[in-house]
Amino acid sequence: MWQRRHELLLSELRAADLLDPSRAAVDPGHIRAMKCGPAAGPSLVAGGKVGSKHHLMVEAHGIPLAAITTGGNRNDVSN
């Protein structure tokens, strides 16, 4: 549901020429997992605590273009 809404929003912003893809920023944030799911893993950057990383890519105005979640032990370069 959210993926489809996000795609629709991006489509409307593109049609109105309101996206600026000339620059983009990608940044992950580590979130400690209090209850572990199957994708959580021990983090190499958070002292081995189990958690997940949320990676967000935004365009020049800060509008989110993409978001993914990975295990906390995944290397940022491989994502």
PDB file of N, CA and C in Angstrom:
ATOM      1  N   MET A   1       0.819  -1.185   0.000  1.00  0.00           N
ATOM      2  CA  MET A   1       0.000   0.000   0.000  1.00  0.00           C
ATOM      3  C   MET A   1       0.873   1.264   0.000  1.00  0.00           C
ATOM      4  N   TRP A   2       1.856   1.349   0.916  1.00  0.00           N
ATOM      5  CA  TRP A   2       2.685   2.549   1.000  1.00  0.00           C
ATOM      6  C   TRP A   2       3.566   2.704  -0.231  1.00  0.00           C
ATOM      7  N   GLN A   3       4.078   1.581  -0.745  1.00  0.00           N
ATOM      8  CA  GLN A   3       4.915   1.643  -1.943  1.00  0.00           C
ATOM      9  C   GLN A   3       4.134   2.250  -3.108  1.00  0.00           C
ATOM     10  N   ARG A   4       2.909   1.798  -3.295  1.00  0.00           N
ATOM     11  CA  ARG A   4       2.079   2.305  -4.395  1.00  0.00           C
ATOM     12  C   ARG A   4       1.784   3.800  -4.220  1.00  0.00           C
ATOM     13  N   ARG A   5       1.488   4.213  -2.992  1.00  0.00           N
ATOM     14  CA  ARG A   5       1.223   5.642  -2.735  1.00  0.00           C
ATOM     15  C   ARG A   5       2.463   6.492  -2.996  1.00  0.00           C
ATOM     16  N   HIS A   6       3.615   5.975  -2.595  1.00  0.00           N
ATOM     17  CA  HIS A   6       4.864   6.697  -2.823  1.00  0.00           C
ATOM     18  C   HIS A   6       5.131   6.832  -4.319  1.00  0.00           C
ATOM     19  N   GLU A   7       4.923   5.761  -5.071  1.00  0.00           N
ATOM     20  CA  GLU A   7       5.105   5.807  -6.529  1.00  0.00           C
ATOM     21  C   GLU A   7       4.154   6.817  -7.174  1.00  0.00           C
ATOM     22  N   LEU A   8       2.925   6.859  -6.707  1.00  0.00           N
ATOM     23  CA  LEU A   8       1.949   7.818  -7.232  1.00  0.00           C
ATOM     24  C   LEU A   8       2.377   9.257  -6.927  1.00  0.00           C
ATOM     25  N   LEU A   9       2.821   9.498  -5.706  1.00  0.00           N
ATOM     26  CA  LEU A   9       3.295  10.832  -5.322  1.00  0.00           C
ATOM     27  C   LEU A   9       4.478  11.256  -6.191  1.00  0.00           C
ATOM     28  N   LEU A  10       5.457  10.365  -6.367  1.00  0.00           N
ATOM     29  CA  LEU A  10       6.615  10.701  -7.198  1.00  0.00           C
ATOM     30  C   LEU A  10       6.199  10.975  -8.638  1.00  0.00           C
ATOM     31  N   SER A  11       5.256  10.208  -9.138  1.00  0.00           N
ATOM     32  CA  SER A  11       4.762  10.409 -10.501  1.00  0.00           C
ATOM     33  C   SER A  11       4.132  11.796 -10.653  1.00  0.00           C
ATOM     34  N   GLU A  12       3.328  12.193  -9.682  1.00  0.00           N
ATOM     35  CA  GLU A  12       2.686  13.510  -9.728  1.00  0.00           C
ATOM     36  C   GLU A  12       3.710  14.640  -9.596  1.00  0.00           C
ATOM     37  N   LEU A  13       4.714  14.450  -8.743  1.00  0.00           N
ATOM     38  CA  LEU A  13       5.759  15.467  -8.592  1.00  0.00           C
ATOM     39  C   LEU A  13       6.593  15.595  -9.869  1.00  0.00           C
ATOM     40  N   ARG A  14       6.880  14.454 -10.516  1.00  0.00           N
ATOM     41  CA  ARG A  14       7.608  14.498 -11.793  1.00  0.00           C
ATOM     42  C   ARG A  14       6.797  15.241 -12.850  1.00  0.00           C
ATOM     43  N   ALA A  15       5.506  14.936 -12.938  1.00  0.00           N
ATOM     44  CA  ALA A  15       4.633  15.570 -13.930  1.00  0.00           C
ATOM     45  C   ALA A  15       4.561  17.084 -13.714  1.00  0.00           C
ATOM     46  N   ALA A  16       4.627  17.518 -12.461  1.00  0.00           N
ATOM     47  CA  ALA A  16       4.576  18.950 -12.145  1.00  0.00           C
ATOM     48  C   ALA A  16       5.971  19.586 -12.159  1.00  0.00           C
ATOM     49  N   ASP A  17       6.992  18.808 -12.534  1.00  0.00           N
ATOM     50  CA  ASP A  17       8.382  19.266 -12.587  1.00  0.00           C
ATOM     51  C   ASP A  17       8.842  19.816 -11.234  1.00  0.00           C
ATOM     52  N   LEU A  18       8.483  19.116 -10.157  1.00  0.00           N
ATOM     53  CA  LEU A  18       8.847  19.553  -8.810  1.00  0.00           C
ATOM     54  C   LEU A  18       9.959  18.722  -8.179  1.00  0.00           C
ATOM     55  N   LEU A  19      10.477  17.720  -8.894  1.00  0.00           N
ATOM     56  CA  LEU A  19      11.604  16.940  -8.388  1.00  0.00           C
ATOM     57  C   LEU A  19      12.894  17.483  -8.986  1.00  0.00           C
ATOM     58  N   ASP A  20      13.950  17.496  -8.185  1.00  0.00           N
ATOM     59  CA  ASP A  20      15.259  17.940  -8.664  1.00  0.00           C
ATOM     60  C   ASP A  20      16.249  16.792  -8.507  1.00  0.00           C
ATOM     61  N   PRO A  21      16.376  15.942  -9.538  1.00  0.00           N
ATOM     62  CA  PRO A  21      17.283  14.799  -9.439  1.00  0.00           C
ATOM     63  C   PRO A  21      18.746  15.158  -9.701  1.00  0.00           C
ATOM     64  N   SER A  22      19.066  16.450  -9.825  1.00  0.00           N
ATOM     65  CA  SER A  22      20.445  16.849 -10.099  1.00  0.00           C
ATOM     66  C   SER A  22      21.377  16.515  -8.938  1.00  0.00           C
ATOM     67  N   ARG A  23      20.815  16.415  -7.734  1.00  0.00           N
ATOM     68  CA  ARG A  23      21.586  16.031  -6.547  1.00  0.00           C
ATOM     69  C   ARG A  23      20.744  15.080  -5.727  1.00  0.00           C
ATOM     70  N   ALA A  24      21.414  14.143  -5.085  1.00  0.00           N
ATOM     71  CA  ALA A  24      20.716  13.206  -4.202  1.00  0.00           C
ATOM     72  C   ALA A  24      21.622  12.905  -3.015  1.00  0.00           C
ATOM     73  N   ALA A  25      21.023  12.516  -1.916  1.00  0.00           N
ATOM     74  CA  ALA A  25      21.771  12.128  -0.726  1.00  0.00           C
ATOM     75  C   ALA A  25      21.223  10.800  -0.231  1.00  0.00           C
ATOM     76  N   VAL A  26      22.138   9.939   0.212  1.00  0.00           N
ATOM     77  CA  VAL A  26      21.764   8.641   0.766  1.00  0.00           C
ATOM     78  C   VAL A  26      22.377   8.560   2.154  1.00  0.00           C
ATOM     79  N   ASP A  27      21.573   8.178   3.143  1.00  0.00           N
ATOM     80  CA  ASP A  27      22.076   8.096   4.505  1.00  0.00           C
ATOM     81  C   ASP A  27      21.375   6.971   5.254  1.00  0.00           C
ATOM     82  N   PRO A  28      22.149   6.067   5.886  1.00  0.00           N
ATOM     83  CA  PRO A  28      21.525   5.035   6.713  1.00  0.00           C
ATOM     84  C   PRO A  28      21.497   5.467   8.179  1.00  0.00           C
ATOM     85  N   GLY A  29      20.536   4.957   8.893  1.00  0.00           N
ATOM     86  CA  GLY A  29      20.469   5.167  10.329  1.00  0.00           C
ATOM     87  C   GLY A  29      20.259   3.830  11.012  1.00  0.00           C
ATOM     88  N   HIS A  30      21.023   3.547  12.072  1.00  0.00           N
ATOM     89  CA  HIS A  30      20.908   2.275  12.787  1.00  0.00           C
ATOM     90  C   HIS A  30      19.869   2.402  13.888  1.00  0.00           C
ATOM     91  N   ILE A  31      18.976   1.431  13.967  1.00  0.00           N
ATOM     92  CA  ILE A  31      17.934   1.398  14.995  1.00  0.00           C
ATOM     93  C   ILE A  31      18.118   0.115  15.799  1.00  0.00           C
ATOM     94  N   ARG A  32      18.265   0.232  17.103  1.00  0.00           N
ATOM     95  CA  ARG A  32      18.417  -0.946  17.951  1.00  0.00           C
ATOM     96  C   ARG A  32      17.098  -1.698  18.032  1.00  0.00           C
ATOM     97  N   ALA A  33      17.166  -3.009  17.881  1.00  0.00           N
ATOM     98  CA  ALA A  33      15.965  -3.847  17.932  1.00  0.00           C
ATOM     99  C   ALA A  33      15.744  -4.338  19.355  1.00  0.00           C
ATOM    100  N   MET A  34      14.603  -4.012  19.924  1.00  0.00           N
ATOM    101  CA  MET A  34      14.268  -4.502  21.259  1.00  0.00           C
ATOM    102  C   MET A  34      13.773  -5.943  21.182  1.00  0.00           C
ATOM    103  N   LYS A  35      13.009  -6.251  20.135  1.00  0.00           N
ATOM    104  CA  LYS A  35      12.565  -7.620  19.862  1.00  0.00           C
ATOM    105  C   LYS A  35      13.060  -7.945  18.466  1.00  0.00           C
ATOM    106  N   CYS A  36      13.786  -9.018  18.337  1.00  0.00           N
ATOM    107  CA  CYS A  36      14.447  -9.329  17.066  1.00  0.00           C
ATOM    108  C   CYS A  36      13.523 -10.017  16.086  1.00  0.00           C
ATOM    109  N   GLY A  37      13.589  -9.566  14.844  1.00  0.00           N
ATOM    110  CA  GLY A  37      12.920 -10.228  13.734  1.00  0.00           C
ATOM    111  C   GLY A  37      13.945 -11.029  12.965  1.00  0.00           C
ATOM    112  N   PRO A  38      13.516 -11.735  11.924  1.00  0.00           N
ATOM    113  CA  PRO A  38      14.432 -12.590  11.178  1.00  0.00           C
ATOM    114  C   PRO A  38      15.514 -11.825  10.416  1.00  0.00           C
ATOM    115  N   ALA A  39      15.306 -10.556  10.091  1.00  0.00           N
ATOM    116  CA  ALA A  39      16.291  -9.802   9.311  1.00  0.00           C
ATOM    117  C   ALA A  39      17.284  -9.042  10.183  1.00  0.00           C
ATOM    118  N   ALA A  40      17.042  -8.983  11.492  1.00  0.00           N
ATOM    119  CA  ALA A  40      17.934  -8.243  12.381  1.00  0.00           C
ATOM    120  C   ALA A  40      19.229  -9.019  12.559  1.00  0.00           C
ATOM    121  N   GLY A  41      20.301  -8.309  12.759  1.00  0.00           N
ATOM    122  CA  GLY A  41      21.589  -8.954  12.979  1.00  0.00           C
ATOM    123  C   GLY A  41      22.447  -8.086  13.865  1.00  0.00           C
ATOM    124  N   PRO A  42      23.496  -8.670  14.476  1.00  0.00           N
ATOM    125  CA  PRO A  42      24.359  -7.878  15.345  1.00  0.00           C
ATOM    126  C   PRO A  42      25.082  -6.800  14.550  1.00  0.00           C
ATOM    127  N   SER A  43      25.034  -5.593  15.023  1.00  0.00           N
ATOM    128  CA  SER A  43      25.617  -4.453  14.312  1.00  0.00           C
ATOM    129  C   SER A  43      27.109  -4.364  14.564  1.00  0.00           C
ATOM    130  N   LEU A  44      27.855  -4.066  13.518  1.00  0.00           N
ATOM    131  CA  LEU A  44      29.290  -3.858  13.652  1.00  0.00           C
ATOM    132  C   LEU A  44      29.598  -2.446  14.143  1.00  0.00           C
ATOM    133  N   VAL A  45      28.638  -1.531  14.040  1.00  0.00           N
ATOM    134  CA  VAL A  45      28.864  -0.142  14.446  1.00  0.00           C
ATOM    135  C   VAL A  45      28.189   0.214  15.760  1.00  0.00           C
ATOM    136  N   ALA A  46      27.358  -0.647  16.287  1.00  0.00           N
ATOM    137  CA  ALA A  46      26.637  -0.339  17.526  1.00  0.00           C
ATOM    138  C   ALA A  46      27.007  -1.329  18.628  1.00  0.00           C
ATOM    139  N   GLY A  47      28.275  -1.692  18.690  1.00  0.00           N
ATOM    140  CA  GLY A  47      28.742  -2.558  19.761  1.00  0.00           C
ATOM    141  C   GLY A  47      28.156  -3.956  19.743  1.00  0.00           C
ATOM    142  N   GLY A  48      27.802  -4.472  18.583  1.00  0.00           N
ATOM    143  CA  GLY A  48      27.271  -5.825  18.471  1.00  0.00           C
ATOM    144  C   GLY A  48      25.814  -5.960  18.857  1.00  0.00           C
ATOM    145  N   LYS A  49      25.153  -4.854  19.163  1.00  0.00           N
ATOM    146  CA  LYS A  49      23.730  -4.925  19.511  1.00  0.00           C
ATOM    147  C   LYS A  49      22.916  -5.280  18.270  1.00  0.00           C
ATOM    148  N   VAL A  50      21.848  -6.020  18.469  1.00  0.00           N
ATOM    149  CA  VAL A  50      20.995  -6.430  17.358  1.00  0.00           C
ATOM    150  C   VAL A  50      20.128  -5.254  16.929  1.00  0.00           C
ATOM    151  N   GLY A  51      19.995  -5.078  15.621  1.00  0.00           N
ATOM    152  CA  GLY A  51      19.174  -3.977  15.141  1.00  0.00           C
ATOM    153  C   GLY A  51      19.022  -4.006  13.636  1.00  0.00           C
ATOM    154  N   SER A  52      18.525  -2.917  13.103  1.00  0.00           N
ATOM    155  CA  SER A  52      18.332  -2.806  11.659  1.00  0.00           C
ATOM    156  C   SER A  52      18.803  -1.425  11.210  1.00  0.00           C
ATOM    157  N   LYS A  53      19.051  -1.314   9.897  1.00  0.00           N
ATOM    158  CA  LYS A  53      19.429  -0.031   9.313  1.00  0.00           C
ATOM    159  C   LYS A  53      18.333   0.393   8.356  1.00  0.00           C
ATOM    160  N   HIS A  54      18.029   1.665   8.401  1.00  0.00           N
ATOM    161  CA  HIS A  54      17.031   2.241   7.509  1.00  0.00           C
ATOM    162  C   HIS A  54      17.771   3.201   6.581  1.00  0.00           C
ATOM    163  N   HIS A  55      17.790   2.882   5.291  1.00  0.00           N
ATOM    164  CA  HIS A  55      18.512   3.660   4.289  1.00  0.00           C
ATOM    165  C   HIS A  55      17.501   4.528   3.543  1.00  0.00           C
ATOM    166  N   LEU A  56      17.782   5.802   3.453  1.00  0.00           N
ATOM    167  CA  LEU A  56      16.880   6.743   2.797  1.00  0.00           C
ATOM    168  C   LEU A  56      17.642   7.519   1.731  1.00  0.00           C
ATOM    169  N   MET A  57      17.040   7.632   0.553  1.00  0.00           N
ATOM    170  CA  MET A  57      17.606   8.433  -0.537  1.00  0.00           C
ATOM    171  C   MET A  57      16.638   9.570  -0.826  1.00  0.00           C
ATOM    172  N   VAL A  58      17.157  10.804  -0.800  1.00  0.00           N
ATOM    173  CA  VAL A  58      16.321  11.979  -1.062  1.00  0.00           C
ATOM    174  C   VAL A  58      16.903  12.782  -2.222  1.00  0.00           C
ATOM    175  N   GLU A  59      16.040  13.556  -2.881  1.00  0.00           N
ATOM    176  CA  GLU A  59      16.512  14.426  -3.959  1.00  0.00           C
ATOM    177  C   GLU A  59      16.874  15.783  -3.373  1.00  0.00           C
ATOM    178  N   ALA A  60      17.226  16.749  -4.216  1.00  0.00           N
ATOM    179  CA  ALA A  60      17.774  18.035  -3.773  1.00  0.00           C
ATOM    180  C   ALA A  60      16.887  18.796  -2.788  1.00  0.00           C
ATOM    181  N   HIS A  61      15.566  18.629  -2.855  1.00  0.00           N
ATOM    182  CA  HIS A  61      14.651  19.336  -1.952  1.00  0.00           C
ATOM    183  C   HIS A  61      14.308  18.515  -0.710  1.00  0.00           C
ATOM    184  N   GLY A  62      14.896  17.312  -0.580  1.00  0.00           N
ATOM    185  CA  GLY A  62      14.636  16.460   0.574  1.00  0.00           C
ATOM    186  C   GLY A  62      13.457  15.523   0.412  1.00  0.00           C
ATOM    187  N   ILE A  63      12.918  15.424  -0.788  1.00  0.00           N
ATOM    188  CA  ILE A  63      11.790  14.520  -1.037  1.00  0.00           C
ATOM    189  C   ILE A  63      12.321  13.093  -1.136  1.00  0.00           C
ATOM    190  N   PRO A  64      11.804  12.158  -0.335  1.00  0.00           N
ATOM    191  CA  PRO A  64      12.291  10.775  -0.377  1.00  0.00           C
ATOM    192  C   PRO A  64      12.039  10.124  -1.737  1.00  0.00           C
ATOM    193  N   LEU A  65      13.109   9.564  -2.316  1.00  0.00           N
ATOM    194  CA  LEU A  65      12.997   8.850  -3.581  1.00  0.00           C
ATOM    195  C   LEU A  65      12.925   7.346  -3.361  1.00  0.00           C
ATOM    196  N   ALA A  66      13.629   6.859  -2.332  1.00  0.00           N
ATOM    197  CA  ALA A  66      13.652   5.421  -2.061  1.00  0.00           C
ATOM    198  C   ALA A  66      14.005   5.191  -0.602  1.00  0.00           C
ATOM    199  N   ALA A  67      13.549   4.069  -0.070  1.00  0.00           N
ATOM    200  CA  ALA A  67      13.871   3.674   1.297  1.00  0.00           C
ATOM    201  C   ALA A  67      13.918   2.158   1.365  1.00  0.00           C
ATOM    202  N   ILE A  68      14.922   1.634   2.071  1.00  0.00           N
ATOM    203  CA  ILE A  68      15.004   0.191   2.306  1.00  0.00           C
ATOM    204  C   ILE A  68      15.430  -0.040   3.747  1.00  0.00           C
ATOM    205  N   THR A  69      15.162  -1.228   4.247  1.00  0.00           N
ATOM    206  CA  THR A  69      15.584  -1.641   5.578  1.00  0.00           C
ATOM    207  C   THR A  69      16.430  -2.891   5.438  1.00  0.00           C
ATOM    208  N   THR A  70      17.571  -2.914   6.139  1.00  0.00           N
ATOM    209  CA  THR A  70      18.443  -4.084   6.129  1.00  0.00           C
ATOM    210  C   THR A  70      18.814  -4.436   7.562  1.00  0.00           C
ATOM    211  N   GLY A  71      19.420  -5.599   7.743  1.00  0.00           N
ATOM    212  CA  GLY A  71      19.922  -5.996   9.053  1.00  0.00           C
ATOM    213  C   GLY A  71      21.022  -5.051   9.502  1.00  0.00           C
ATOM    214  N   GLY A  72      21.151  -4.854  10.794  1.00  0.00           N
ATOM    215  CA  GLY A  72      22.143  -3.935  11.332  1.00  0.00           C
ATOM    216  C   GLY A  72      23.573  -4.344  11.052  1.00  0.00           C
ATOM    217  N   ASN A  73      23.785  -5.610  10.701  1.00  0.00           N
ATOM    218  CA  ASN A  73      25.138  -6.087  10.443  1.00  0.00           C
ATOM    219  C   ASN A  73      25.533  -5.989   8.975  1.00  0.00           C
ATOM    220  N   ARG A  74      24.660  -5.482   8.113  1.00  0.00           N
ATOM    221  CA  ARG A  74      24.969  -5.352   6.681  1.00  0.00           C
ATOM    222  C   ARG A  74      25.880  -4.160   6.440  1.00  0.00           C
ATOM    223  N   ASN A  75      26.851  -4.333   5.553  1.00  0.00           N
ATOM    224  CA  ASN A  75      27.759  -3.261   5.180  1.00  0.00           C
ATOM    225  C   ASN A  75      27.003  -2.247   4.321  1.00  0.00           C
ATOM    226  N   ASP A  76      27.172  -0.957   4.585  1.00  0.00           N
ATOM    227  CA  ASP A  76      26.488   0.088   3.814  1.00  0.00           C
ATOM    228  C   ASP A  76      26.861   0.047   2.334  1.00  0.00           C
ATOM    229  N   VAL A  77      28.091  -0.300   2.022  1.00  0.00           N
ATOM    230  CA  VAL A  77      28.561  -0.300   0.639  1.00  0.00           C
ATOM    231  C   VAL A  77      27.846  -1.357  -0.187  1.00  0.00           C
ATOM    232  N   SER A  78      27.489  -2.484   0.418  1.00  0.00           N
ATOM    233  CA  SER A  78      26.837  -3.565  -0.340  1.00  0.00           C
ATOM    234  C   SER A  78      25.358  -3.300  -0.578  1.00  0.00           C
ATOM    235  N   ASN A  79      24.785  -2.273   0.035  1.00  0.00           N
ATOM    236  CA  ASN A  79      23.362  -1.991  -0.130  1.00  0.00           C
ATOM    237  C   ASN A  79      23.197  -1.103  -1.280  1.00  0.00           C
TER     238      ASN A  79
END
